[in-house]
Amino acid sequence: MPFTSERLKHFTESVIREMTRVSERYGAINLSQGFPDFDPPAELIEAARKALSDGYHQYAVTWGSPRFRRALARKQSSWMGLDLDPDAHIVVTCGSTEAMMVALMTVCNPGERVIVFSPFYENYGADTILSGAEPIYVPLHPPEFQFHPDELRNAFKQGVKALVLCNPANPSGKVFTREELQYIADLAQEFDAFVITDEVYEHIVYAPHRHTYMAALPGMFERTLSCSSLSKTYSITGWRLGYIIAASEVIAEARKVHDFLTVGAAAPLQEAAVTALGFPLSYYEQLQAGYTRRRDLFLGYLDAAGLPYTVPQGAYYVMVDCSRFQVTDDRAFCRWLAKEIGVAAVPGSSFFHEPIHHFIRFHFAKQEKTLMESGERLLRLKAGPDIPVDLPKNRED
Ligand SMILES: Cc1ncc(COP(=O)(O)O)c(C=O)c1O
């Protein structure tokens, strides 16, 4: 049999998606893979039904249906404080997942270096390898997940083509301050690098923190590829609608990559999502309020269970420090947690480049009753239940 690609030897299957399978196997509450267990707004579901009966069944324009791009340009111009042209500044993709891959393939030649903050959303590791780029990891030091300015400058000095910025950040829950973003922007300008943002959680930010768009900082629009999606903002992770916003010269190139990767995002769902993009400000306020309630509810249970964590400033994840359990194999610990406690989490080591094994990540994009049930289960950890020394080692435990 011929050999498969060498590229694929450098990363494994997604640990996050693996934990969803583990969760299903044990009937645990799945707080691993980040997607809601509640429906999107009813108007949106109705709009999808209508789009299907109105005949939107064939390919849309490759880089996004004109109505979708117009609605997106209107909404993002207002949130980002930019004057976006739907015909020049946007390519619509299959989620931010495709957007990030397209962005890296658009800016990087094989072997060029890309800065990735660690801990990082696990796709970025695979994205850099698949695009031929070479990642340079810069630590976000726990528990505050701050970068050290000198470490970042030193990374830029190695000659980089781009920096990947997840803001608000998964898994750390960090929201970068304007000052931090300005520091990154100054380095990108000094070293003539692109910034590729992943802003899927742009509308899930907890007061008093505020989201600042990198592309809106002075001089940064020309060198920023702003990737985001509708997945999290409208609770439609399965619709696979995302986009890149960038300067017209960059978008012209990105459209080529996107065209040959996927041809386009689902036509009827683009049509339906025009409804979401027209939602009033109150929708986003309610979204924030809902997630703030869920976050506070879940953190209350972590407090009660005696589990230390870093308070998330944005997104819907919390990193829990499990040092107390003296666990050295966080993957095995997470399988044990799913099986014996009935709550699935993601082992923190799948997000860190450094050998850090004492964090696990929960997400709280769940109905309050689901969070209460999982919280009650986690309370069993307060007494410090006997955690077997021989935690299950393989995937088929
Ligand atoms: C940081 C981040 N980027 C991208 C995605 C995937 O987004 P999409 O559904 O738009 O592909 C996720 C999903 O969890 C995420 O956490």
Short mmCIF file of C-alpha atoms and ligand atoms in Angstrom, two decimals:
data_model
loop_
_atom_site.label_atom_id
_atom_site.label_comp_id
_atom_site.label_asym_id
_atom_site.label_seq_id
_atom_site.Cartn_x
_atom_site.Cartn_y
_atom_site.Cartn_z
CA MET A 1 0.00 0.00 0.00
CA PRO A 2 1.39 3.48 -0.79
CA PHE A 3 2.28 5.82 2.10
CA THR A 4 -0.06 8.59 3.23
CA SER A 5 1.21 12.16 3.58
CA GLU A 6 4.07 12.94 5.99
CA ARG A 7 2.22 16.12 6.99
CA LEU A 8 -0.38 14.08 8.85
CA LYS A 9 2.20 12.48 11.12
CA HIS A 10 2.66 15.81 12.89
CA PHE A 11 -0.76 16.09 14.47
CA THR A 12 -3.40 13.81 15.91
CA GLU A 13 -7.15 13.72 15.62
CA SER A 14 -8.90 16.46 17.55
CA VAL A 15 -8.88 15.70 21.29
CA ILE A 16 -11.95 17.93 21.70
CA ARG A 17 -14.00 15.87 19.27
CA GLU A 18 -12.60 12.68 20.85
CA MET A 19 -13.91 13.83 24.23
CA THR A 20 -17.38 14.23 22.71
CA ARG A 21 -17.24 10.55 21.70
CA VAL A 22 -15.98 9.58 25.20
CA SER A 23 -18.83 11.59 26.70
CA GLU A 24 -21.39 9.79 24.55
CA ARG A 25 -19.91 6.41 25.43
CA TYR A 26 -20.39 7.02 29.16
CA GLY A 27 -23.59 9.03 28.92
CA ALA A 28 -21.84 11.99 30.55
CA ILE A 29 -22.92 15.63 30.30
CA ASN A 30 -20.77 16.97 27.52
CA LEU A 31 -18.98 20.12 28.66
CA SER A 32 -16.06 19.38 26.30
CA GLN A 33 -16.85 20.42 22.72
CA GLY A 34 -18.19 23.99 22.70
CA PHE A 35 -21.66 24.09 21.24
CA PRO A 36 -24.99 25.07 22.75
CA ASP A 37 -27.71 22.62 23.77
CA PHE A 38 -30.35 25.26 23.02
CA ASP A 39 -31.91 26.38 19.75
CA PRO A 40 -31.12 29.50 17.76
CA PRO A 41 -33.75 32.28 17.68
CA ALA A 42 -37.10 31.10 16.26
CA GLU A 43 -37.05 33.76 13.45
CA LEU A 44 -33.82 32.25 12.20
CA ILE A 45 -35.22 28.73 12.05
CA GLU A 46 -38.25 30.10 10.22
CA ALA A 47 -35.97 31.99 7.79
CA ALA A 48 -34.14 28.72 7.01
CA ARG A 49 -37.46 26.96 6.30
CA LYS A 50 -38.44 29.80 3.99
CA ALA A 51 -35.09 29.79 2.19
CA LEU A 52 -35.53 26.09 1.44
CA SER A 53 -39.02 26.56 0.07
CA ASP A 54 -38.01 29.68 -1.89
CA GLY A 55 -35.64 27.71 -4.11
CA TYR A 56 -32.14 28.46 -2.74
CA HIS A 57 -30.79 25.02 -3.62
CA GLN A 58 -27.88 25.64 -5.96
CA TYR A 59 -24.40 27.11 -5.47
CA ALA A 60 -24.32 30.67 -4.23
CA VAL A 61 -21.64 33.04 -5.59
CA THR A 62 -18.36 31.42 -4.53
CA TRP A 63 -17.25 34.19 -2.20
CA GLY A 64 -20.69 34.63 -0.66
CA SER A 65 -24.20 35.48 -1.81
CA PRO A 66 -24.54 39.22 -2.48
CA ARG A 67 -27.41 39.59 0.02
CA PHE A 68 -25.42 37.88 2.76
CA ARG A 69 -22.30 39.95 2.06
CA ARG A 70 -24.30 43.18 2.04
CA ALA A 71 -25.95 42.33 5.38
CA LEU A 72 -22.60 41.25 6.86
CA ALA A 73 -20.81 44.39 5.65
CA ARG A 74 -23.54 46.54 7.23
CA LYS A 75 -23.37 44.73 10.56
CA GLN A 76 -19.58 44.47 10.79
CA SER A 77 -18.99 48.05 9.61
CA SER A 78 -21.04 49.20 12.54
CA TRP A 79 -19.40 46.89 15.14
CA MET A 80 -15.85 47.26 13.84
CA GLY A 81 -16.07 51.00 13.13
CA LEU A 82 -14.88 50.44 9.53
CA ASP A 83 -16.38 51.22 6.16
CA LEU A 84 -16.57 47.73 4.63
CA ASP A 85 -17.35 47.15 0.97
CA PRO A 86 -19.33 43.89 0.53
CA ASP A 87 -17.83 43.44 -2.96
CA ALA A 88 -14.21 44.00 -1.99
CA HIS A 89 -13.56 43.23 1.66
CA ILE A 90 -15.34 39.92 2.34
CA VAL A 91 -15.07 36.26 1.49
CA VAL A 92 -17.71 33.99 3.00
CA THR A 93 -16.41 30.60 4.19
CA CYS A 94 -17.61 27.39 5.81
CA GLY A 95 -17.19 28.64 9.36
CA SER A 96 -14.24 30.35 10.94
CA THR A 97 -12.53 26.95 10.68
CA GLU A 98 -12.26 27.31 6.92
CA ALA A 99 -11.61 31.04 7.23
CA MET A 100 -8.49 30.40 9.36
CA MET A 101 -7.19 27.76 6.97
CA VAL A 102 -7.78 30.04 3.97
CA ALA A 103 -6.14 32.96 5.79
CA LEU A 104 -2.98 30.99 6.53
CA MET A 105 -2.80 29.58 3.00
CA THR A 106 -3.32 33.08 1.60
CA VAL A 107 -0.47 34.73 3.48
CA CYS A 108 2.11 31.97 4.07
CA ASN A 109 4.66 30.37 1.83
CA PRO A 110 5.82 26.91 2.95
CA GLY A 111 8.35 27.23 5.75
CA GLU A 112 7.36 30.76 6.79
CA ARG A 113 6.88 31.29 10.50
CA VAL A 114 3.66 32.10 12.29
CA ILE A 115 3.32 33.12 15.94
CA VAL A 116 0.67 31.24 17.89
CA PHE A 117 -0.07 32.03 21.54
CA SER A 118 -0.11 28.99 23.82
CA PRO A 119 -2.56 27.74 25.10
CA PHE A 120 -4.29 27.82 21.74
CA TYR A 121 -7.41 26.50 20.05
CA GLU A 122 -6.17 23.15 18.76
CA ASN A 123 -7.07 23.80 15.09
CA TYR A 124 -4.25 26.32 14.77
CA GLY A 125 -1.58 23.65 15.19
CA ALA A 126 -3.05 21.57 12.36
CA ASP A 127 -3.77 24.69 10.26
CA THR A 128 -0.15 25.79 10.34
CA ILE A 129 1.09 22.32 9.39
CA LEU A 130 -1.46 21.90 6.58
CA SER A 131 -0.61 25.33 5.18
CA GLY A 132 3.12 24.53 5.36
CA ALA A 133 3.80 27.30 7.90
CA GLU A 134 6.02 26.78 10.91
CA PRO A 135 4.47 27.72 14.27
CA ILE A 136 6.42 29.65 16.91
CA TYR A 137 4.63 29.38 20.23
CA VAL A 138 4.58 32.31 22.66
CA PRO A 139 3.23 31.47 26.12
CA LEU A 140 0.22 33.13 27.69
CA HIS A 141 1.26 32.54 31.28
CA PRO A 142 -1.41 31.11 33.59
CA PRO A 143 -3.27 31.92 35.73
CA GLU A 144 -3.79 35.38 34.15
CA PHE A 145 -2.79 34.23 30.66
CA GLN A 146 -0.62 37.30 30.01
CA PHE A 147 2.09 37.31 27.39
CA HIS A 148 5.49 38.64 28.30
CA PRO A 149 6.30 41.61 26.02
CA ASP A 150 9.94 40.52 25.59
CA GLU A 151 8.98 36.94 24.70
CA LEU A 152 6.66 38.26 22.01
CA ARG A 153 9.25 40.68 20.62
CA ASN A 154 11.85 37.89 20.54
CA ALA A 155 9.45 35.71 18.57
CA PHE A 156 8.94 38.49 16.01
CA LYS A 157 12.72 38.86 15.75
CA GLN A 158 12.92 35.29 14.40
CA GLY A 159 11.30 36.59 11.21
CA VAL A 160 7.58 35.89 11.10
CA LYS A 161 4.98 36.20 8.39
CA ALA A 162 1.93 36.37 10.63
CA LEU A 163 0.58 36.16 14.15
CA VAL A 164 -2.58 34.23 14.99
CA LEU A 165 -4.75 36.03 17.52
CA CYS A 166 -7.77 34.36 19.09
CA ASN A 167 -9.68 37.14 20.82
CA PRO A 168 -11.70 36.56 22.97
CA ALA A 169 -9.56 33.51 23.51
CA ASN A 170 -10.40 29.86 23.61
CA PRO A 171 -9.46 28.10 25.90
CA SER A 172 -8.23 30.75 28.36
CA GLY A 173 -11.24 33.10 28.29
CA LYS A 174 -8.82 36.01 27.92
CA VAL A 175 -10.01 39.24 26.29
CA PHE A 176 -6.97 41.16 25.07
CA THR A 177 -6.91 44.77 26.26
CA ARG A 178 -6.55 47.63 23.79
CA GLU A 179 -3.02 48.21 25.15
CA GLU A 180 -2.03 44.57 24.54
CA LEU A 181 -3.48 44.73 21.04
CA GLN A 182 -1.65 47.97 20.34
CA TYR A 183 1.61 46.35 21.46
CA ILE A 184 0.99 43.44 19.05
CA ALA A 185 -0.02 45.88 16.28
CA ASP A 186 3.17 47.91 16.75
CA LEU A 187 5.27 44.75 16.45
CA ALA A 188 3.34 43.60 13.37
CA GLN A 189 4.05 46.98 11.75
CA GLU A 190 7.69 47.08 12.83
CA PHE A 191 8.36 43.55 11.52
CA ASP A 192 5.97 43.81 8.54
CA ALA A 193 3.80 40.86 9.51
CA PHE A 194 0.12 40.03 9.06
CA VAL A 195 -2.27 39.43 11.96
CA ILE A 196 -4.83 36.68 11.47
CA THR A 197 -7.60 37.03 14.02
CA ASP A 198 -10.15 34.46 15.10
CA GLU A 199 -12.98 36.47 16.62
CA VAL A 200 -15.78 33.92 16.81
CA TYR A 201 -16.51 35.05 20.39
CA GLU A 202 -16.58 38.77 19.55
CA HIS A 203 -20.09 39.10 21.02
CA ILE A 204 -19.51 36.97 24.13
CA VAL A 205 -17.60 39.28 26.46
CA TYR A 206 -18.25 39.81 30.17
CA ALA A 207 -18.42 43.30 31.73
CA PRO A 208 -16.29 45.27 32.38
CA HIS A 209 -14.22 43.74 29.55
CA ARG A 210 -14.77 44.95 26.00
CA HIS A 211 -13.86 43.51 22.64
CA THR A 212 -11.49 45.57 20.49
CA TYR A 213 -11.09 44.65 16.83
CA MET A 214 -7.45 44.43 15.77
CA ALA A 215 -8.42 45.57 12.25
CA ALA A 216 -9.79 48.81 13.67
CA LEU A 217 -6.49 49.92 15.23
CA PRO A 218 -4.71 52.65 13.24
CA GLY A 219 -2.87 51.22 10.24
CA MET A 220 -3.95 47.64 10.91
CA PHE A 221 -6.73 47.07 8.37
CA GLU A 222 -4.15 46.56 5.58
CA ARG A 223 -2.36 43.79 7.46
CA THR A 224 -5.20 42.07 9.34
CA LEU A 225 -7.29 39.14 8.15
CA SER A 226 -10.29 39.20 10.49
CA CYS A 227 -11.81 35.71 10.63
CA SER A 228 -15.08 35.07 12.39
CA SER A 229 -18.38 33.31 12.02
CA LEU A 230 -22.04 33.18 12.88
CA SER A 231 -21.65 29.88 14.76
CA LYS A 232 -21.41 31.20 18.30
CA THR A 233 -23.19 34.55 18.01
CA TYR A 234 -26.43 33.01 16.73
CA SER A 235 -26.06 29.47 18.20
CA ILE A 236 -25.81 27.89 14.73
CA THR A 237 -22.54 25.95 14.86
CA GLY A 238 -23.96 23.39 12.41
CA TRP A 239 -24.77 25.94 9.72
CA ARG A 240 -21.09 26.42 8.89
CA LEU A 241 -21.15 30.12 8.01
CA GLY A 242 -18.01 32.16 8.50
CA TYR A 243 -15.98 34.82 6.76
CA ILE A 244 -12.75 36.72 6.34
CA ILE A 245 -12.72 40.50 6.27
CA ALA A 246 -9.55 42.10 4.91
CA ALA A 247 -8.13 44.60 2.44
CA SER A 248 -9.30 44.08 -1.15
CA GLU A 249 -5.85 42.91 -2.38
CA VAL A 250 -5.80 40.19 0.30
CA ILE A 251 -9.43 39.18 -0.27
CA ALA A 252 -8.81 38.79 -4.02
CA GLU A 253 -6.20 36.11 -3.17
CA ALA A 254 -8.20 34.52 -0.34
CA ARG A 255 -11.19 34.03 -2.67
CA LYS A 256 -9.05 31.83 -4.90
CA VAL A 257 -8.03 29.60 -1.99
CA HIS A 258 -11.60 29.38 -0.72
CA ASP A 259 -12.95 28.61 -4.20
CA PHE A 260 -10.73 25.56 -4.63
CA LEU A 261 -11.15 24.34 -1.05
CA THR A 262 -14.93 24.34 -0.75
CA VAL A 263 -16.53 26.34 -3.64
CA GLY A 264 -18.84 27.97 -1.14
CA ALA A 265 -20.90 27.95 2.02
CA ALA A 266 -24.47 26.56 2.04
CA ALA A 267 -26.65 28.77 -0.17
CA PRO A 268 -29.99 28.42 1.68
CA LEU A 269 -28.34 29.07 5.04
CA GLN A 270 -26.61 32.21 3.77
CA GLU A 271 -30.02 33.43 2.65
CA ALA A 272 -31.57 32.60 6.02
CA ALA A 273 -28.74 34.18 7.99
CA VAL A 274 -29.46 37.60 6.45
CA THR A 275 -32.24 37.68 9.07
CA ALA A 276 -29.73 37.19 11.91
CA LEU A 277 -27.38 39.85 10.58
CA GLY A 278 -30.25 42.33 10.81
CA PHE A 279 -31.00 41.65 14.50
CA PRO A 280 -31.18 44.81 16.67
CA LEU A 281 -28.67 45.73 19.40
CA SER A 282 -30.98 44.20 22.01
CA TYR A 283 -30.21 40.72 20.60
CA TYR A 284 -26.52 41.12 21.43
CA GLU A 285 -27.32 42.54 24.87
CA GLN A 286 -29.50 39.52 25.63
CA LEU A 287 -26.78 37.19 24.36
CA GLN A 288 -24.28 38.77 26.77
CA ALA A 289 -26.76 38.68 29.65
CA GLY A 290 -27.56 35.00 29.01
CA TYR A 291 -23.92 33.96 28.91
CA THR A 292 -23.10 36.07 31.97
CA ARG A 293 -25.83 34.20 33.89
CA ARG A 294 -24.54 30.80 32.71
CA ARG A 295 -20.96 31.71 33.53
CA ASP A 296 -21.83 32.90 37.04
CA LEU A 297 -23.98 29.86 37.70
CA PHE A 298 -21.26 27.42 36.64
CA LEU A 299 -18.46 29.27 38.45
CA GLY A 300 -20.58 29.11 41.61
CA TYR A 301 -20.52 25.31 41.41
CA LEU A 302 -16.76 25.29 40.81
CA ASP A 303 -16.35 27.44 43.94
CA ALA A 304 -18.56 25.08 45.91
CA ALA A 305 -16.60 22.06 44.63
CA GLY A 306 -13.33 23.73 45.65
CA LEU A 307 -12.01 23.76 42.08
CA PRO A 308 -9.76 26.76 41.34
CA TYR A 309 -10.12 28.46 37.95
CA THR A 310 -9.28 31.62 35.99
CA VAL A 311 -12.38 33.79 35.67
CA PRO A 312 -13.26 33.95 31.95
CA GLN A 313 -13.41 37.49 30.55
CA GLY A 314 -14.98 36.32 27.30
CA ALA A 315 -15.96 33.22 25.27
CA TYR A 316 -17.69 30.35 27.09
CA TYR A 317 -14.90 28.23 28.52
CA VAL A 318 -13.24 28.00 31.88
CA MET A 319 -9.82 26.55 32.62
CA VAL A 320 -9.83 24.66 35.91
CA ASP A 321 -6.63 23.98 37.79
CA CYS A 322 -6.56 20.33 38.89
CA SER A 323 -3.20 20.40 40.69
CA ARG A 324 -5.03 19.38 43.88
CA PHE A 325 -5.62 15.91 42.42
CA GLN A 326 -1.93 15.46 41.62
CA VAL A 327 -2.88 14.28 38.17
CA THR A 328 -0.03 13.88 35.72
CA ASP A 329 -2.11 12.47 32.84
CA ASP A 330 -4.93 14.92 32.19
CA ARG A 331 -6.33 12.85 29.28
CA ALA A 332 -6.78 9.87 31.55
CA PHE A 333 -8.21 12.16 34.24
CA CYS A 334 -10.82 13.51 31.79
CA ARG A 335 -11.87 10.00 30.78
CA TRP A 336 -12.18 9.11 34.46
CA LEU A 337 -14.22 12.28 35.06
CA ALA A 338 -16.61 11.40 32.22
CA LYS A 339 -17.01 7.82 33.38
CA GLU A 340 -17.17 8.21 37.17
CA ILE A 341 -18.44 11.74 37.73
CA GLY A 342 -20.52 11.97 34.54
CA VAL A 343 -19.15 15.27 33.21
CA ALA A 344 -16.91 15.50 30.13
CA ALA A 345 -14.11 18.09 29.96
CA VAL A 346 -11.17 18.60 27.60
CA PRO A 347 -7.64 17.83 28.88
CA GLY A 348 -5.77 21.13 29.04
CA SER A 349 -2.62 19.63 27.55
CA SER A 350 -4.30 19.56 24.14
CA PHE A 351 -4.16 23.37 24.14
CA PHE A 352 -0.64 23.95 25.47
CA HIS A 353 2.57 23.70 23.52
CA GLU A 354 4.41 23.52 26.84
CA PRO A 355 4.22 20.27 28.88
CA ILE A 356 1.40 21.47 31.14
CA HIS A 357 -0.94 18.77 32.41
CA HIS A 358 -2.85 20.21 35.36
CA PHE A 359 -5.67 22.07 33.60
CA ILE A 360 -8.96 20.85 32.24
CA ARG A 361 -11.40 22.95 30.22
CA PHE A 362 -15.17 23.03 30.65
CA HIS A 363 -17.56 24.97 28.46
CA PHE A 364 -20.79 26.46 29.74
CA ALA A 365 -22.81 27.07 26.56
CA LYS A 366 -25.57 24.99 28.04
CA GLN A 367 -29.08 25.43 29.37
CA GLU A 368 -29.08 26.44 33.02
CA LYS A 369 -30.65 23.12 34.04
CA THR A 370 -27.80 21.25 32.28
CA LEU A 371 -25.24 23.40 34.10
CA MET A 372 -26.98 22.77 37.42
CA GLU A 373 -26.98 19.01 36.85
CA SER A 374 -23.29 18.99 35.89
CA GLY A 375 -22.50 21.32 38.82
CA GLU A 376 -24.20 18.93 41.24
CA ARG A 377 -22.12 16.06 39.84
CA LEU A 378 -18.90 18.05 40.18
CA LEU A 379 -19.67 18.69 43.86
CA ARG A 380 -18.63 15.07 44.43
CA LEU A 381 -15.06 16.25 43.81
CA LYS A 382 -15.17 18.45 46.90
CA ALA A 383 -14.71 15.52 49.22
CA GLY A 384 -11.74 14.47 47.06
CA PRO A 385 -13.11 11.10 45.90
CA ASP A 386 -10.63 8.31 45.49
CA ILE A 387 -9.07 8.87 42.10
CA PRO A 388 -7.52 5.59 41.06
CA VAL A 389 -3.77 5.74 40.63
CA ASP A 390 -4.19 3.67 37.48
CA LEU A 391 -6.35 5.98 35.44
CA PRO A 392 -7.57 4.44 32.18
CA LYS A 393 -4.80 4.86 29.64
CA ASN A 394 -6.20 3.99 26.24
CA ARG A 395 -9.07 5.33 24.22
CA GLU A 396 -11.15 2.18 24.50
CA ASP A 397 -11.28 1.98 28.33
C1 LIG B 1 -11.64 29.83 18.76
C2 LIG B 1 -12.52 29.08 17.85
N1 LIG B 1 -12.42 29.29 16.54
C3 LIG B 1 -13.20 28.63 15.68
C4 LIG B 1 -14.14 27.71 16.11
C5 LIG B 1 -14.97 27.02 15.11
O1 LIG B 1 -15.79 28.00 14.54
P1 LIG B 1 -16.70 27.71 13.28
O2 LIG B 1 -17.89 26.95 13.74
O3 LIG B 1 -17.04 29.08 12.80
O4 LIG B 1 -15.89 26.95 12.29
C6 LIG B 1 -14.26 27.45 17.47
C7 LIG B 1 -15.23 26.43 17.94
O5 LIG B 1 -15.25 26.02 19.06
C8 LIG B 1 -13.44 28.15 18.35
O6 LIG B 1 -13.53 27.96 19.67
#
